[in-house]
Amino acid sequence: MHNRFSASVQDYLKAIYELTQRQERASTNEIAQHMGVTPASATGMIQRLAIADPPLVDYQKHRGVSLTEVGRQAALEVIRHHRLLELFLHERLGYTWDEVHEEADRLEHVISEDLEERIAQALGHPLHDPHGDPIPTHDLHLPQVAETRLGDLRQGQRAIVQRVKNDDPHFLRYLSEIGLTPQAHVAVLGHSPFDGNLHIQVGAREMVLGPAITQSIFVEVE
């Protein structure tokens, strides 16, 4: 499906999908900031997406943007490509988890449906990418994801890291260094109510982490 759309259109649909996971509609300014473009550029593209045949977004001035069902399916298709590519690069080509995002960004727009399916088969039809994000299935359904943030845990609680919602390579490298990667076991030893810092144990190591880190890590409470 996705090859009908330009790389730019796919990027906008993916951005709107990401933003509307946390809220019903995304504002033009939020989309512009996410895409790194001016609000005027974002508005122009959104208006094009709204008058496409069929429409890819529902755009209401001053009320923001949401994806139509066609737009949502197109977004999930390119997300499937991206996350399968990330896992393939990581598992089969030896890329570290902080290196895969940019490579997948470049490749996601050009691989065929046949190559997508062969990659999925070669990887055993996986459910998650290297960061723990769910990979949409062939029929574009999303597996269940962890919604509890590490920063929401309190003293005495234990959890297993499920996914990391941050593409910054420096951030990911830091998490690797401290062992805070998917499937790591975490115990909360203390919480500071004034600054939101968590005192945690990962394996044999103890550390104190602030909300800038703990709010980007999603866990399953044990």
Coordinates of C-alpha atoms in Angstrom, one line a residue:
M1 CA 0.0 0.0 0.0
H2 CA 2.6 2.5 1.1
N3 CA 4.4 2.8 -2.2
R4 CA 1.5 4.9 -3.5
F5 CA 2.7 7.7 -1.2
S6 CA 5.9 9.8 -1.3
A7 CA 8.4 9.5 1.5
S8 CA 7.4 12.9 2.7
V9 CA 3.7 11.9 3.0
Q10 CA 4.7 8.7 4.8
D11 CA 6.8 10.7 7.3
Y12 CA 3.9 13.0 8.0
L13 CA 1.4 10.1 8.5
K14 CA 3.9 8.4 10.8
A15 CA 4.4 11.6 12.8
I16 CA 0.6 12.1 13.2
Y17 CA 0.2 8.5 14.2
E18 CA 2.9 8.8 16.9
L19 CA 1.4 12.1 18.3
T20 CA -2.2 10.8 18.3
Q21 CA -1.2 7.8 20.4
R22 CA -1.3 10.1 23.5
Q23 CA -4.1 12.4 22.5
E24 CA -7.1 12.4 20.1
R25 CA -5.8 15.0 17.7
A26 CA -2.5 16.7 17.0
S27 CA -2.0 20.4 16.5
T28 CA -0.3 21.8 13.5
N29 CA 2.5 23.2 15.7
E30 CA 3.0 19.8 17.3
I31 CA 3.3 18.2 13.9
A32 CA 5.7 20.9 12.7
Q33 CA 7.9 20.5 15.8
H34 CA 7.9 16.7 15.4
M35 CA 8.9 17.0 11.7
G36 CA 11.4 19.8 12.2
V37 CA 9.6 22.1 9.7
T38 CA 7.8 25.5 9.9
P39 CA 4.1 25.6 10.9
A40 CA 3.4 27.0 7.4
S41 CA 5.0 23.9 5.8
A42 CA 3.2 21.5 8.0
T43 CA -0.2 23.3 7.4
G44 CA 0.4 23.0 3.6
M45 CA 1.1 19.3 3.8
I46 CA -1.8 18.6 6.1
Q47 CA -4.2 20.4 3.8
R48 CA -2.9 18.2 0.9
L49 CA -3.4 15.1 3.0
A50 CA -7.0 16.2 3.9
I51 CA -8.0 16.7 0.2
A52 CA -6.4 13.5 -1.1
D53 CA -8.6 10.9 -2.7
P54 CA -9.4 9.2 -0.4
P55 CA -8.5 11.7 2.5
L56 CA -5.6 10.6 4.7
V57 CA -6.3 13.0 7.5
D58 CA -9.3 14.8 9.1
Y59 CA -8.2 18.4 9.5
Q60 CA -10.2 21.0 11.3
K61 CA -8.7 24.5 11.7
H62 CA -8.1 25.2 15.4
R63 CA -9.0 21.7 16.3
G64 CA -6.0 19.9 14.8
V65 CA -5.5 16.7 12.8
S66 CA -6.4 13.0 13.1
L67 CA -5.8 10.1 10.7
T68 CA -8.6 8.7 8.7
E69 CA -8.7 4.9 8.6
V70 CA -6.9 4.9 5.2
G71 CA -4.2 7.3 6.7
R72 CA -3.9 5.1 9.8
Q73 CA -3.4 1.9 7.7
A74 CA -0.7 3.7 5.6
A75 CA 1.0 4.9 8.7
L76 CA 1.0 1.4 10.2
E77 CA 2.4 0.0 7.0
V78 CA 5.5 2.3 7.1
I79 CA 5.9 1.7 10.8
R80 CA 5.9 -2.1 10.1
H81 CA 8.6 -1.6 7.5
H82 CA 10.7 0.6 9.9
R83 CA 10.5 -1.7 12.9
L84 CA 11.2 -4.9 10.9
L85 CA 14.2 -3.2 9.3
E86 CA 15.5 -2.1 12.7
L87 CA 15.3 -5.6 14.0
F88 CA 16.8 -7.1 10.8
L89 CA 19.7 -4.6 11.0
H90 CA 20.2 -5.4 14.7
E91 CA 19.8 -9.2 14.7
R92 CA 21.3 -10.1 11.3
L93 CA 23.7 -7.3 10.4
G94 CA 25.2 -6.6 13.8
Y95 CA 24.0 -3.0 14.2
T96 CA 23.7 -1.8 17.8
W97 CA 20.2 -0.6 18.9
D98 CA 21.4 3.0 18.9
E99 CA 22.4 2.7 15.2
V100 CA 19.3 1.2 13.6
H101 CA 16.9 4.1 13.6
E102 CA 18.5 6.3 11.0
E103 CA 19.2 3.4 8.7
A104 CA 15.7 2.2 8.9
D105 CA 14.4 5.7 8.3
R106 CA 16.2 5.7 5.0
L107 CA 15.2 2.2 3.9
E108 CA 11.5 2.1 5.1
H109 CA 10.3 4.1 2.1
V110 CA 11.8 1.9 -0.6
I111 CA 11.5 -1.7 0.3
S112 CA 8.8 -3.7 -1.5
E113 CA 6.0 -5.7 0.2
D114 CA 7.7 -8.9 -1.0
L115 CA 11.0 -7.9 0.8
E116 CA 9.1 -6.8 3.9
E117 CA 7.4 -10.3 4.0
R118 CA 10.7 -12.1 3.5
I119 CA 12.4 -10.1 6.3
A120 CA 9.4 -11.0 8.6
Q121 CA 9.7 -14.7 7.7
A122 CA 13.5 -14.6 8.2
L123 CA 13.0 -13.1 11.7
G124 CA 10.3 -15.6 12.6
H125 CA 7.4 -13.0 12.4
P126 CA 8.6 -11.0 15.5
L127 CA 6.4 -8.9 17.7
H128 CA 8.8 -6.2 18.8
D129 CA 11.7 -4.2 17.5
P130 CA 15.1 -3.8 19.3
H131 CA 13.7 -1.0 21.5
G132 CA 10.7 -3.0 22.5
D133 CA 8.2 -1.2 20.3
P134 CA 5.5 -3.4 18.8
I135 CA 5.8 -4.4 15.1
P136 CA 2.4 -4.2 13.3
T137 CA 1.4 -7.6 12.0
H138 CA 1.0 -8.4 8.3
D139 CA -2.7 -7.3 8.6
L140 CA -1.6 -4.2 10.4
H141 CA -2.7 -5.0 14.0
L142 CA -0.5 -3.9 16.8
P143 CA 0.5 -6.3 19.6
Q144 CA -0.2 -5.1 23.2
V145 CA 2.4 -2.7 24.6
A146 CA 3.4 -1.9 28.2
E147 CA 2.0 1.5 29.2
T148 CA 3.5 1.8 32.7
R149 CA 6.5 4.2 32.9
L150 CA 9.5 3.3 35.1
G151 CA 9.0 6.8 36.6
D152 CA 5.6 5.8 37.9
L153 CA 7.0 3.0 40.2
R154 CA 7.6 3.5 43.9
Q155 CA 9.8 1.9 46.6
G156 CA 9.5 -1.8 46.8
Q157 CA 8.2 -2.4 43.3
R158 CA 9.9 -4.6 40.8
A159 CA 9.5 -4.6 37.0
I160 CA 10.9 -5.8 33.7
V161 CA 11.8 -3.3 31.1
Q162 CA 9.6 -3.7 28.0
R163 CA 10.3 -0.8 25.7
V164 CA 12.3 2.5 25.4
K165 CA 10.6 5.4 23.7
N166 CA 13.5 7.5 22.7
D167 CA 15.5 7.4 19.4
D168 CA 18.4 9.5 20.6
P169 CA 21.6 7.4 20.0
H170 CA 23.4 9.0 23.0
F171 CA 20.4 8.2 25.2
L172 CA 20.3 4.6 24.0
R173 CA 24.1 4.1 24.4
Y174 CA 23.8 5.4 28.0
L175 CA 21.0 2.9 28.8
S176 CA 23.2 0.1 27.3
E177 CA 26.1 1.2 29.6
I178 CA 24.0 1.0 32.7
G179 CA 22.2 -2.2 31.6
L180 CA 18.7 -0.6 31.4
T181 CA 17.6 -2.4 28.1
P182 CA 14.5 -4.5 27.2
Q183 CA 14.1 -7.5 29.5
A184 CA 16.3 -6.0 32.2
H185 CA 14.9 -6.6 35.8
V186 CA 14.6 -3.5 37.9
A187 CA 13.9 -3.0 41.6
V188 CA 12.9 0.4 43.0
L189 CA 14.8 1.1 46.2
G190 CA 13.6 4.7 46.8
H191 CA 11.8 7.7 45.3
S192 CA 12.3 11.4 45.8
P193 CA 8.9 13.2 45.7
F194 CA 10.5 16.6 45.2
D195 CA 12.4 16.0 42.0
G196 CA 11.0 12.7 40.9
N197 CA 14.3 10.8 41.1
L198 CA 14.3 7.1 41.4
H199 CA 16.9 5.0 43.3
I200 CA 16.9 1.7 41.5
Q201 CA 18.8 -1.5 41.2
V202 CA 19.5 -3.2 37.9
G203 CA 21.3 -6.5 38.3
A204 CA 24.1 -5.8 40.9
R205 CA 24.2 -2.1 40.1
E206 CA 22.5 0.7 42.1
M207 CA 21.8 4.1 40.6
V208 CA 19.7 7.2 40.8
L209 CA 17.9 8.3 37.7
G210 CA 15.8 11.4 37.0
P211 CA 12.5 11.7 35.1
A212 CA 14.2 12.6 31.8
I213 CA 15.2 9.0 31.7
T214 CA 12.6 7.1 33.7
Q215 CA 9.6 8.7 31.8
S216 CA 11.0 7.2 28.5
I217 CA 11.2 3.6 29.8
F218 CA 8.1 1.4 29.9
V219 CA 7.9 -1.6 32.1
E220 CA 5.8 -4.6 33.1
V221 CA 5.4 -4.6 36.9
E222 CA 6.2 -8.0 38.5

